[in-house]
Short mmCIF file of C-alpha atoms in Angstrom, two decimals:
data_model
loop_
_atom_site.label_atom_id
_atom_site.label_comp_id
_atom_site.label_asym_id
_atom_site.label_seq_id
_atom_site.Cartn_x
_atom_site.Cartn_y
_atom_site.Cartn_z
CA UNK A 1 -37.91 -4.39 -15.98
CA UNK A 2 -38.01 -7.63 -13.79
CA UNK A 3 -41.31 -6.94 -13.10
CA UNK A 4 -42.59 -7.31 -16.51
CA UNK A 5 -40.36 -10.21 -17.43
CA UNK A 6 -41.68 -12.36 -13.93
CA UNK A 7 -45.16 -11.46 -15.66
CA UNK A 8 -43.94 -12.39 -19.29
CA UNK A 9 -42.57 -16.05 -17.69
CA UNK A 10 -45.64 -16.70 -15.64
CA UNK A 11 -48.30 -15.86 -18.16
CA UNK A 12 -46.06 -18.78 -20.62
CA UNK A 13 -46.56 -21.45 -17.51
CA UNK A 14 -50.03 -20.94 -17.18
CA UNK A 15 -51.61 -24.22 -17.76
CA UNK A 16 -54.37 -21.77 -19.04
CA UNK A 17 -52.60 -21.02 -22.49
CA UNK A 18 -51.58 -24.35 -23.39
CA UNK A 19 -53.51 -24.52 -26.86
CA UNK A 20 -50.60 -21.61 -27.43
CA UNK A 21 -47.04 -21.88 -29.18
CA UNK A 22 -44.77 -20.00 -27.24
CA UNK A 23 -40.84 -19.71 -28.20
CA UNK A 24 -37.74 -17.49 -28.39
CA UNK A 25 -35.50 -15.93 -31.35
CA UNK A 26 -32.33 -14.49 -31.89
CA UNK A 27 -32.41 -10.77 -33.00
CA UNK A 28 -30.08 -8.85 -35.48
CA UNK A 29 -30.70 -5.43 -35.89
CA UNK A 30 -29.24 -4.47 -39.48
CA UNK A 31 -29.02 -0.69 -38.86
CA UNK A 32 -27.77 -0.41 -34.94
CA UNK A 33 -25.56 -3.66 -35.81
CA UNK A 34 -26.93 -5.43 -32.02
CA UNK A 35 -27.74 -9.00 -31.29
CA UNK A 36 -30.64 -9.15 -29.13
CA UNK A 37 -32.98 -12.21 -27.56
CA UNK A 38 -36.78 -12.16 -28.05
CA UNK A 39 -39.60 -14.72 -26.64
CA UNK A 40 -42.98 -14.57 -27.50
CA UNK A 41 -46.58 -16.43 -27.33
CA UNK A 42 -48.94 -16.82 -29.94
CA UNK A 43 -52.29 -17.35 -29.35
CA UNK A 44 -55.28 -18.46 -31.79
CA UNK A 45 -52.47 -20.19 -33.51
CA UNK A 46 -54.65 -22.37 -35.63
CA UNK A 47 -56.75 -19.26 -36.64
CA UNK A 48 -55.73 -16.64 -40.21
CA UNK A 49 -55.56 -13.66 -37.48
CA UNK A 50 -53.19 -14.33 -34.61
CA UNK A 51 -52.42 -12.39 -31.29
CA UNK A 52 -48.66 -12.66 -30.47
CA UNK A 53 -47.18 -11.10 -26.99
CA UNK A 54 -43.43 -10.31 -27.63
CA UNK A 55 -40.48 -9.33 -25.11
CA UNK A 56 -36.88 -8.39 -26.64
CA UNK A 57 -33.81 -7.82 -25.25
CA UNK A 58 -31.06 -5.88 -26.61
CA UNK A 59 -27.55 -6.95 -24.62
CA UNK A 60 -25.74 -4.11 -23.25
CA UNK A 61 -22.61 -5.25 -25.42
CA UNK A 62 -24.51 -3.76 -28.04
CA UNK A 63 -24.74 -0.43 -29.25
CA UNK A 64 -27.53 -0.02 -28.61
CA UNK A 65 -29.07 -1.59 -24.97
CA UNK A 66 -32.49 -1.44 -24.97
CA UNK A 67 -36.01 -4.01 -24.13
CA UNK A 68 -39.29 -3.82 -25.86
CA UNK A 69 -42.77 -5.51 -24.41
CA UNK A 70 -45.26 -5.59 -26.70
CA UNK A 71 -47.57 -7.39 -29.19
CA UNK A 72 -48.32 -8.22 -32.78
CA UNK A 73 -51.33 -8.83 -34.59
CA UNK A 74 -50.67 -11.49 -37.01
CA UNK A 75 -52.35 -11.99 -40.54
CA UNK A 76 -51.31 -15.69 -41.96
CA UNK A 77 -51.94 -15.16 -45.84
CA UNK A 78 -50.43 -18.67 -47.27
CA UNK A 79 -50.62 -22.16 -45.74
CA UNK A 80 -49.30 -25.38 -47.61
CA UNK A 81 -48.48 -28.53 -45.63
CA UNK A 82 -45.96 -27.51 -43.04
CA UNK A 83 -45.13 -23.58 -44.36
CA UNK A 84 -46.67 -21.08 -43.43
CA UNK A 85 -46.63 -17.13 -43.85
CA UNK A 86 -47.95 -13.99 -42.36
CA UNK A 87 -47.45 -10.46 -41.96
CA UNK A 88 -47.80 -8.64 -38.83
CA UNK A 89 -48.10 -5.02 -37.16
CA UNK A 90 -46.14 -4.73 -33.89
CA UNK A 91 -47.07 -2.11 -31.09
CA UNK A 92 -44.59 -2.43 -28.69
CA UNK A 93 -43.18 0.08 -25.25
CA UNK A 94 -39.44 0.48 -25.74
CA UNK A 95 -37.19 1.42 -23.12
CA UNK A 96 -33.62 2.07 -24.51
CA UNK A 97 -31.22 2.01 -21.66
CA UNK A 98 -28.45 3.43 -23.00
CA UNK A 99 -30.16 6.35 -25.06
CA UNK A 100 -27.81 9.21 -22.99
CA UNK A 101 -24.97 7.41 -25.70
CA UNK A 102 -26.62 8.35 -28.65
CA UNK A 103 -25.86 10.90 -31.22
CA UNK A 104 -29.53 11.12 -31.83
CA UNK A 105 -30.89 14.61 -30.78
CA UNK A 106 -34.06 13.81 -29.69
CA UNK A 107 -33.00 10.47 -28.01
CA UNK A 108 -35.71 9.20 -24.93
CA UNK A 109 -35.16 6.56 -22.56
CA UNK A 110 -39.24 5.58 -23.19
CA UNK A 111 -40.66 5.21 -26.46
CA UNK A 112 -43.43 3.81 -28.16
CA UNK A 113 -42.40 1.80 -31.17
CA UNK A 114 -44.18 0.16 -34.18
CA UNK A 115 -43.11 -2.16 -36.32
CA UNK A 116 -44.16 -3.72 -39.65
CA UNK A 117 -43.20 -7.37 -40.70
CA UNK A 118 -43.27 -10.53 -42.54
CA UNK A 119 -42.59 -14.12 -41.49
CA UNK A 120 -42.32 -17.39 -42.22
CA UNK A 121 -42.93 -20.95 -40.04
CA UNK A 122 -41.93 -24.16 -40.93
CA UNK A 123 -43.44 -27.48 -39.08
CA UNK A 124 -46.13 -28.58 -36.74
CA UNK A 125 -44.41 -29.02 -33.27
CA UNK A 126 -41.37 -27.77 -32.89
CA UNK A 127 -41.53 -24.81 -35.49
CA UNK A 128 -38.13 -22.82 -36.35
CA UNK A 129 -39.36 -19.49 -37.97
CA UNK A 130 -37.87 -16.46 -39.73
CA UNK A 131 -39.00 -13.01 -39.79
CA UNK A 132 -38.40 -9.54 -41.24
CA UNK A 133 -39.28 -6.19 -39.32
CA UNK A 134 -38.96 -2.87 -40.04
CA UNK A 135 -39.07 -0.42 -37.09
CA UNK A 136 -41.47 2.66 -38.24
CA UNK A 137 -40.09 4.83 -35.91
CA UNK A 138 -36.25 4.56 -36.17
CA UNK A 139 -35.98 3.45 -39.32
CA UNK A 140 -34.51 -0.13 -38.82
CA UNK A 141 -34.62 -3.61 -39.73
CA UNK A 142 -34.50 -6.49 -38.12
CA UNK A 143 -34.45 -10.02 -38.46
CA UNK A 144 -35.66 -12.86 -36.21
CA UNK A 145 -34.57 -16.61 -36.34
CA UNK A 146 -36.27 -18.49 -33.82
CA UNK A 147 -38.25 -21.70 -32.70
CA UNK A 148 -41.73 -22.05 -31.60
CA UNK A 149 -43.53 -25.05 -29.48
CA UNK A 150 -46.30 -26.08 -28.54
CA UNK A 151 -48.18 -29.04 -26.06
CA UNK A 152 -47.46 -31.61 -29.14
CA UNK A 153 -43.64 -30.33 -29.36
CA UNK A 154 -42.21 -32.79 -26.93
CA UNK A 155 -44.55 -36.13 -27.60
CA UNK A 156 -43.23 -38.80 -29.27
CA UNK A 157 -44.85 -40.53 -32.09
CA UNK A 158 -47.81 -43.09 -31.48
CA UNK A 159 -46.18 -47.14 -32.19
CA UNK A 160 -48.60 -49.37 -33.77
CA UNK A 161 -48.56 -52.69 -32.17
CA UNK A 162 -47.92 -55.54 -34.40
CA UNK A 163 -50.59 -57.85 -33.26
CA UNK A 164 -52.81 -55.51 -35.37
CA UNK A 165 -51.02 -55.57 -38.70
CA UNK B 1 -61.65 -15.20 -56.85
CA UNK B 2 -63.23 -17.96 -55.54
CA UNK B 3 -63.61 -17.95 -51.69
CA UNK B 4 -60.66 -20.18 -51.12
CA UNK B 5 -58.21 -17.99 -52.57
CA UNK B 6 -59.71 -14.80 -50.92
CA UNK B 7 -56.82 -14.89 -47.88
CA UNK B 8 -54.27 -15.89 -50.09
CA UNK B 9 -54.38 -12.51 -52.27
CA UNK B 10 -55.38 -10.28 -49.35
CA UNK B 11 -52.12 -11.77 -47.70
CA UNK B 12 -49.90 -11.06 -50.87
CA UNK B 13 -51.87 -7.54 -51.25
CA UNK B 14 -50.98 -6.94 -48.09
CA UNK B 15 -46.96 -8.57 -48.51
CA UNK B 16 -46.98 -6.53 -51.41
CA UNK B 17 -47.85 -3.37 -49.90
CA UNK B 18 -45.19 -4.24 -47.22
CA UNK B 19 -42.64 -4.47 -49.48
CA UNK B 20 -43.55 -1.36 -51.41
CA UNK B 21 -43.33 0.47 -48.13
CA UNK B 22 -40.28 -1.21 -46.82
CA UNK B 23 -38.09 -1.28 -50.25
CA UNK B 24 -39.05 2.92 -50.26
CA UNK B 25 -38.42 3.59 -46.38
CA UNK B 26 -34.70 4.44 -46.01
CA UNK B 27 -33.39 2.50 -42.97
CA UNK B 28 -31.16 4.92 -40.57
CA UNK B 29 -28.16 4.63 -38.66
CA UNK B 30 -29.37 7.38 -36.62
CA UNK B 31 -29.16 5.66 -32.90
CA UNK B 32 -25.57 5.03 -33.24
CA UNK B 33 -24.02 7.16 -35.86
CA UNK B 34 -23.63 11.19 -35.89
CA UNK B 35 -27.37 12.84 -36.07
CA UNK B 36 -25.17 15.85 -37.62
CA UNK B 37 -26.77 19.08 -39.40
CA UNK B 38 -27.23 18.89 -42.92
CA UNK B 39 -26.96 21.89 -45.72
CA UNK B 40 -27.58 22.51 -49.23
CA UNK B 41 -24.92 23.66 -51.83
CA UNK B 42 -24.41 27.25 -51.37
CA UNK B 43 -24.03 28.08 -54.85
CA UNK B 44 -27.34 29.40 -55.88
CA UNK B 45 -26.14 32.31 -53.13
CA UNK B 46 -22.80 33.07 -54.24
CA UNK B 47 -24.17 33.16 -57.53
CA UNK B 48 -26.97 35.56 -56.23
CA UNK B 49 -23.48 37.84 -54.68
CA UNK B 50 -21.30 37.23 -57.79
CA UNK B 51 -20.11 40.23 -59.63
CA UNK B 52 -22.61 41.06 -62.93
CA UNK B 53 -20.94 40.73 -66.11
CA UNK B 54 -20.58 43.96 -67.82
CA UNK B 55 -21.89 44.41 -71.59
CA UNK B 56 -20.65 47.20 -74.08
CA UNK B 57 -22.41 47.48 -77.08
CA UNK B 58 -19.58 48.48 -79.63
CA UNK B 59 -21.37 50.01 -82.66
CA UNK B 60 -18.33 52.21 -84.32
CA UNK B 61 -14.97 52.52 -84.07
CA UNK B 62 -13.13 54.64 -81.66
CA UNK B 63 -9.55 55.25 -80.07
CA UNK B 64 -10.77 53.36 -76.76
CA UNK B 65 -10.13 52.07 -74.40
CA UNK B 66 -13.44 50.46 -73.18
CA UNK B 67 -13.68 50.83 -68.79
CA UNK B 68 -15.14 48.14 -66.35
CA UNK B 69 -16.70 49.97 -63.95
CA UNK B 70 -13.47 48.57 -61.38
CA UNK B 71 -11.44 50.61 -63.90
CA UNK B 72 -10.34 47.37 -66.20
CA UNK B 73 -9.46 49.29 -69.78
CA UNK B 74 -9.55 47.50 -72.87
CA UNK B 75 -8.06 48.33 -75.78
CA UNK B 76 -8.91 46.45 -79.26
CA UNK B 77 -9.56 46.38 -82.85
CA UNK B 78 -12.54 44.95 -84.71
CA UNK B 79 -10.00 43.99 -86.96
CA UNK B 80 -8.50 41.40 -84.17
CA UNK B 81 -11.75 39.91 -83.77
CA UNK B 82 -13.61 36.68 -85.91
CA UNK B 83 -16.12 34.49 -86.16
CA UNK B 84 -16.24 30.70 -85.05
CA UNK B 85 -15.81 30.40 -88.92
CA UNK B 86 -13.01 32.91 -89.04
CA UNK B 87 -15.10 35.45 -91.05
CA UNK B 88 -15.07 39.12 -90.15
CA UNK B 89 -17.31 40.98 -87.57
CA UNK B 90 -18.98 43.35 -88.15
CA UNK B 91 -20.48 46.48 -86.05
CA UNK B 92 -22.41 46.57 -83.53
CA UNK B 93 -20.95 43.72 -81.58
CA UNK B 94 -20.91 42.99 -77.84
CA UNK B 95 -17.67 43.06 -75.19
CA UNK B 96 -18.64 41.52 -71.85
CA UNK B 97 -16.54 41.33 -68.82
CA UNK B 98 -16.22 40.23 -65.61
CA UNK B 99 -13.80 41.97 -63.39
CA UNK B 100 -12.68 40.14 -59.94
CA UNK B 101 -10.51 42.10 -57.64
CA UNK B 102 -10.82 40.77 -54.05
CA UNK B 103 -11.08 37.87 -52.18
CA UNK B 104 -14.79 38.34 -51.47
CA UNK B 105 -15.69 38.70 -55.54
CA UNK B 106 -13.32 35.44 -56.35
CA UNK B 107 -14.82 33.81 -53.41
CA UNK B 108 -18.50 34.26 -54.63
CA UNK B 109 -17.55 33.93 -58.22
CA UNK B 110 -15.73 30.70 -56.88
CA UNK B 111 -12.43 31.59 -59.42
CA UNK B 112 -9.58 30.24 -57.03
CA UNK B 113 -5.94 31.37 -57.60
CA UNK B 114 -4.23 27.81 -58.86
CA UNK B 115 -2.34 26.43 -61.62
CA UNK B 116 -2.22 22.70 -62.05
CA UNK B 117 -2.61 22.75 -58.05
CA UNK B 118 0.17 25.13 -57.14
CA UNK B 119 -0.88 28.50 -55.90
CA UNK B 120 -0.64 31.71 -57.45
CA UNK B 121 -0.22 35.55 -56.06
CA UNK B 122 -2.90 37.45 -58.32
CA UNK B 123 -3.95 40.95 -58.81
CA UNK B 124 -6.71 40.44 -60.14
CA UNK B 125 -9.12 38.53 -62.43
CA UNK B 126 -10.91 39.38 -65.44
CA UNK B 127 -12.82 37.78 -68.18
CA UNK B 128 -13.01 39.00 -71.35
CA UNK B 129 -15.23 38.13 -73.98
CA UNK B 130 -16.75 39.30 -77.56
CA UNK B 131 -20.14 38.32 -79.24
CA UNK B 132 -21.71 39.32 -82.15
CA UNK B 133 -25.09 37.74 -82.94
CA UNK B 134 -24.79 35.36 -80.31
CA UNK B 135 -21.80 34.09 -81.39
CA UNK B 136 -18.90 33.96 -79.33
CA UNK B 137 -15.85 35.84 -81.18
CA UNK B 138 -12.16 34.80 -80.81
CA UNK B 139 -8.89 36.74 -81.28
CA UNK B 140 -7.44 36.33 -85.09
CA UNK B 141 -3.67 35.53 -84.93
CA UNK B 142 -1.91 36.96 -84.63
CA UNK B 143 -3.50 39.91 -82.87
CA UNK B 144 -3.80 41.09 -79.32
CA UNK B 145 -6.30 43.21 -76.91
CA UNK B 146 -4.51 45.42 -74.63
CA UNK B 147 -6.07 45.08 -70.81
CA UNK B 148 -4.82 47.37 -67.81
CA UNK B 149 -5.62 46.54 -64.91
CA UNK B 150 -6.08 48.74 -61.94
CA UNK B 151 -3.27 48.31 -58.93
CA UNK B 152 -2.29 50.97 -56.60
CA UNK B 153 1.45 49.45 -56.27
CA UNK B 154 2.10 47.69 -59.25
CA UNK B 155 5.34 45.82 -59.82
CA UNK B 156 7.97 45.75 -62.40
CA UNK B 157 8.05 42.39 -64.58
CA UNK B 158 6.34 40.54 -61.23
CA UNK B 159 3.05 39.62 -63.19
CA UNK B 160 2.79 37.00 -65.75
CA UNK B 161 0.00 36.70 -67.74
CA UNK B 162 -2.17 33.95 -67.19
CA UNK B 163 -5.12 32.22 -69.04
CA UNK B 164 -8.26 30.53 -67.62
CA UNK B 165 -8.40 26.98 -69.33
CA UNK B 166 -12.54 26.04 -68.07
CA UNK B 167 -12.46 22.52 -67.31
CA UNK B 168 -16.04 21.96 -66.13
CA UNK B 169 -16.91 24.11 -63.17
CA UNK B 170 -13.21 24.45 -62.37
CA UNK B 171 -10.72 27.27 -63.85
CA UNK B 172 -7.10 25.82 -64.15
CA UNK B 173 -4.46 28.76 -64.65
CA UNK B 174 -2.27 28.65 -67.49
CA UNK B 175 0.39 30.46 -68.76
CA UNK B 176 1.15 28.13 -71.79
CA UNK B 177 -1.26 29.62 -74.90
CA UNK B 178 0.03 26.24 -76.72
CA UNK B 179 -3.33 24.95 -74.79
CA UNK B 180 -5.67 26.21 -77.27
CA UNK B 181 -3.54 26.16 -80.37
CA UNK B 182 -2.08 29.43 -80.04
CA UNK B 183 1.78 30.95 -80.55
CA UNK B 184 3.05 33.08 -78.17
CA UNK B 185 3.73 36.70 -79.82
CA UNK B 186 3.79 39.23 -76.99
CA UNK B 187 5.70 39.65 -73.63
CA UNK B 188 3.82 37.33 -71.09
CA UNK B 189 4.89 39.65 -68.44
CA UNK B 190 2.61 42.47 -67.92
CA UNK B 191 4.37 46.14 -67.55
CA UNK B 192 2.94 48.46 -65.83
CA UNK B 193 1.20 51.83 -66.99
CA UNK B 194 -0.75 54.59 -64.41
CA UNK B 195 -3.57 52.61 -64.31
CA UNK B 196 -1.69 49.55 -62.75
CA UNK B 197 -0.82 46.43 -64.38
CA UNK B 198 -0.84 46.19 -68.16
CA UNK B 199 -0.29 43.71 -70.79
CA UNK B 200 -1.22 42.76 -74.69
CA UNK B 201 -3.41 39.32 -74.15
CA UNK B 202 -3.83 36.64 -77.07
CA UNK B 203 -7.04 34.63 -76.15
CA UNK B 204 -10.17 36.29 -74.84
CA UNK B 205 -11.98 34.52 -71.62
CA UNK B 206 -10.27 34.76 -68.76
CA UNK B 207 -7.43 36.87 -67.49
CA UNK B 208 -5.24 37.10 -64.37
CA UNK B 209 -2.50 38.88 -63.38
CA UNK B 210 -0.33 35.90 -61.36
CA UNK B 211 2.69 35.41 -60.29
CA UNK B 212 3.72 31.26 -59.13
CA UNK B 213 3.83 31.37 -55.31
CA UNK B 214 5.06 27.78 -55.06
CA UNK B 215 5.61 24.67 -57.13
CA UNK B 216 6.01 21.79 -54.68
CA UNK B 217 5.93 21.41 -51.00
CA UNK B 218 2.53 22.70 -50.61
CA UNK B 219 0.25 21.46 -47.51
CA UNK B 220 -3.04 20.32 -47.04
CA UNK B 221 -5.91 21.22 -44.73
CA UNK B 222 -8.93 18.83 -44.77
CA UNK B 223 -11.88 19.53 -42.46
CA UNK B 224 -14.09 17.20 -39.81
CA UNK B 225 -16.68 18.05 -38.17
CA UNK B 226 -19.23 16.29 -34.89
CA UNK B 227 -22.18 18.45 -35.70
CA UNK B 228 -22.41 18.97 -39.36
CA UNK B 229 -22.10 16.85 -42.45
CA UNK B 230 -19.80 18.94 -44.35
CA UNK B 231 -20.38 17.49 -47.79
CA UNK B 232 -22.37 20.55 -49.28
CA UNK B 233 -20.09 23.24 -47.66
CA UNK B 234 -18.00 24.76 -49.83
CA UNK B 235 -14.24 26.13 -48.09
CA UNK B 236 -12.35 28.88 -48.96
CA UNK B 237 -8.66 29.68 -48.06
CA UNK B 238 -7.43 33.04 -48.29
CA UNK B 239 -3.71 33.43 -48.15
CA UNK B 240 -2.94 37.62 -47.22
CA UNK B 241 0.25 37.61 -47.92
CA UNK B 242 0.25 36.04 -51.58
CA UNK B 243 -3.52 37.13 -51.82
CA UNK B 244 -4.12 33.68 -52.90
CA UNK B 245 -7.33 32.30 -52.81
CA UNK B 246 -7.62 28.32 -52.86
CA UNK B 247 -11.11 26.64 -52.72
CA UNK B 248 -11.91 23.10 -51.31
CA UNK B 249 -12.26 20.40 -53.69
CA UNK B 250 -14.19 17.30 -51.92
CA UNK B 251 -13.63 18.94 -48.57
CA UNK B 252 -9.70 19.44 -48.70
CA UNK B 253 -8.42 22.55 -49.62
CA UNK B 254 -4.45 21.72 -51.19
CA UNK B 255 -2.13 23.92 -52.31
CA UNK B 256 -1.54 25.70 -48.80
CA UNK B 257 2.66 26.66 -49.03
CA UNK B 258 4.46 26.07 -45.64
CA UNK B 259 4.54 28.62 -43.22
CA UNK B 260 1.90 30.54 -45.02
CA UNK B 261 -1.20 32.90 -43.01
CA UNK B 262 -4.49 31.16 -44.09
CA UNK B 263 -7.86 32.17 -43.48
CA UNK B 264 -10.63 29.85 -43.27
CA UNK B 265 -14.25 30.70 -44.20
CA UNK B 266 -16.78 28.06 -44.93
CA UNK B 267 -20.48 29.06 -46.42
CA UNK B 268 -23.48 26.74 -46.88
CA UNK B 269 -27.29 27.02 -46.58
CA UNK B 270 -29.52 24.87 -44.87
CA UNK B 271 -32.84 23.11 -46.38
CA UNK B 272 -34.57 26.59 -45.34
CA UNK B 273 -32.59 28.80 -46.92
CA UNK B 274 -30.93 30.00 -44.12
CA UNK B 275 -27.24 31.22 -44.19
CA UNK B 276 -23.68 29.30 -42.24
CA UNK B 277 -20.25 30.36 -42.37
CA UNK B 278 -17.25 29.14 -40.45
CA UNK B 279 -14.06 30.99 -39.91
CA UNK B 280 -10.61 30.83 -38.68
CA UNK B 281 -7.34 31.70 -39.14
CA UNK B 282 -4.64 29.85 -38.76
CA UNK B 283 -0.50 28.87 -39.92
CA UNK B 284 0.08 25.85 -41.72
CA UNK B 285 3.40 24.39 -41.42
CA UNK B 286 1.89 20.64 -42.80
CA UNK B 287 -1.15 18.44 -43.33
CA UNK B 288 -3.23 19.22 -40.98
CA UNK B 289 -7.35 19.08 -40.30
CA UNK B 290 -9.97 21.32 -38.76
CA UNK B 291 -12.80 20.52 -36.79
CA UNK B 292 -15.81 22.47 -37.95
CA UNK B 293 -18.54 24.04 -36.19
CA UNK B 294 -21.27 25.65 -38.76
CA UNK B 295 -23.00 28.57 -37.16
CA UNK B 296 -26.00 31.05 -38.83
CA UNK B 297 -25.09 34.23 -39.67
CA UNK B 298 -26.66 36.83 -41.92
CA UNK B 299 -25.76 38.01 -45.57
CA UNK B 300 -24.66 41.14 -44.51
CA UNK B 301 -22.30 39.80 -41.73
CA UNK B 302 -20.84 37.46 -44.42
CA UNK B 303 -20.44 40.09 -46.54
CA UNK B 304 -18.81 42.10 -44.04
CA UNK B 305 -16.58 38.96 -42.81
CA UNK B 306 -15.24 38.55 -46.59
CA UNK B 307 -14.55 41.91 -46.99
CA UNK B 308 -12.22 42.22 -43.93
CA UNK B 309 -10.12 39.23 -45.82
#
């Protein structure tokens, strides 16, 4: 699993995919009642069909302990001002930790999982966002809260100088 | 649709389609709850095994007495009988009964032993009914059938004679004829006679010869289970020494007197069609709850199993 999140952190840093928003969410998980972490790029962020690398983390306090790498595909349907919405399709490899718990009889440690999901952004530099999922396969849903940035996140606005009022 | 707003409705088709699939998708608990085996109600197969109601077709009078063929004899007048309207009947007419004598046919015909909860010692079941036209006849009053029915060691003023007041699916025992109106004119004791226990009964429907086992102190058994959801199976208790048979109601089976021998069988069918029982005996001196484990087993295996009640 480190090996995949030292690729994850690396491919953010790259100087390469600065014209991206990267960020990080909290996760609830309605049906398994777990708080998880997520982070995620999006690239093409200015574009109606967005690609959108995701990693989430199930803690093992939960009931279910569990990480997911994967990615979305994006469609953003409404855009007014500083909203704006989307739907996505999530394909994602799912490797549930503690699946040997379960009462589930055809439990697996590996999985391939897809979820379906809508979202919503607010802003234009630092950009809090809320999304629904619905995992296909078990039957769950989910909900992220989380915060997106980008290169024009952390600059500061532009002062006019008085001399040319 | 003018260009501009092309994105906008595919993006709400396609938030509308979400929703449509997520708002009809049941979400599951699977992962952390009980992934436990699920069954059907078994009642279209005790129903399938349930004794066959007997018709006679009564077209002239006669000394009697009608015979079930479990040797129930019935003895009545056309003169006893009436319409819903209280008119006179009228020949032919139709007797029809239904005659319950063990465990196994009470258990499939799903006719527990009970009165307002407390269990009763039976002998046997029957029920009794006249029709003419397609209307349902009723005693006059007052007037009386006489019933026997067969025992091999019947006892002395033990047997009272009790009525089946239908509430629904469920059969309450009665003894009090005040239910439906009627006053008490014969001995509610049944005597006995060489074909076993005998009695003169005031309401047709149904019959049993009971005797109170218990009428407080009674015990509980409810039932849990880690590998099957338990909500369609239906639990029977069968008491040998009071011949007693209690049935489950919302997966507890009450009425249980302390001390007393109870066996356990439990029948359900799975979403093929296939066939599970659970049995086991066991004493019960207080509340007390068994875990289930639902295994297959064929019809004529359960057959066999109730008849060795």
């Amino acid at each position: 699993m480190g090996r995949y999140i030292l690729i994850f952190i690396l491919f953010f840093a790259t100087d390469l995919f600065a014209q991206t928003d990267v960020g990080f969410s909290g996760i609830y998980n309605f049906q398994t009642e777990s708080l998880g972490i997520g982070a995620r790029a999006i690239f093409r962020e200015k574009k109606q069909i967005q690609i959108s690398p995701q990693f989430s983390y199930f803690l093992p306090t939960n009931k279910i302990h569990e990480w997911t790498l994967g990615a979305s595909a994006q469609y953003k349907f409404f855009k007014r001002k500083k909203i704006q919405s989307y739907t996505l399709v999530h394909l994602g490899y799912n490797s549930w930790v503690n699946f040997e718990s379960s009462f589930m009889k055809d439990a697996m440690l590996n999985n391939w999982n897809a979820e379906l999901g809508v979202g919503v952004v607010f802003g234009k530099k630092m950009k809090p966002f809320v999304e629904w999922r619905y995992n296909t396969r078990h039957q769950e849903g989910m909900l992220h809260v989380g915060l997106l940035f980008n290169k024009n996140s952390f600059k500061g606005k532009k002062e006019k100088c008085a001399a040319y009022d | 649709m003018t260009k501009r707003n092309t994105p906008f409705f595919i993006g709400a088709s396609t938030l509308l389609v979400l929703a449509t699939t997520l708002f009809f998708s049941s979400c599951s608990r699977d992962r952390i709850e009980r992934d436990l085996n699920t069954y059907e109600s078994p009642n279209a197969y005790l129903d399938s095994k349930k004794q066959d109601e007997q018709v006679f077709v009564i077209d002239s009078s006669g000394e009697g007495p009608i015979i079930g063929n479990q040797g129930t004899a019935i003895w009545g007048s056309i003169d006893c009988l009436q319409l819903p309207g209280g008119g006179a009947v009228t020949y032919p007419f139709l007797v029809k009964l239904v005659e319950l004598y063990t465990p196994k046919d009470m258990i499939y015909y799903r006719m527990p032993t009970v009165s307002a909860g407390m269990p009763l010692e039976t002998a046997g079941e029957i029920r009794l009914r006249a029709e003419k036209d397609g209307q349902e006849l009723s005693l006059s009053q007052p007037c009386a059938f006489k019933v026997s029915m067969p025992n091999a060691t019947p006892q002395l003023n033990y047997m009272n004679v009790y009525y089946g007041n239908e509430n629904g699916d469920v059969v309450d025992w009665t003894t009090d004829l005040g239910v439906w109106g009627i006053t008490q004119t014969q001995n509610p004791v049944f005597d006995i006679d060489t074909i076993g226990y005998t009695a003169f009964i005031e309401k047709l429907g149904w019959i049993n010869a009971d005797r109170s086992v218990a009428t407080s102190g009674t015990y509980n058994v409810t039932f849990d289970s880690e590998e099957d959801d338990l909500t369609n199976v239906i639990f029977f208790a069968y008491l040998p020494d009071t011949k007693t048979v209690l049935q489950s109601n919302e997966g507890v089976i009450s009425g249980i007197p302390a001390g007393a021998s109870a066996k356990i069988v439990a029948i359900a069918v799975n979403a093929n069609g296939n066939l599970f029982h659970f049995n086991q005996e066991l004493t019960v001196n207080g509340n007390s709850t068994v875990m289930v484990i639902m295994t297959e087993i064929s019809d004529p295996d359960l057959t066999t199993l109730l008849d060795s009640l």
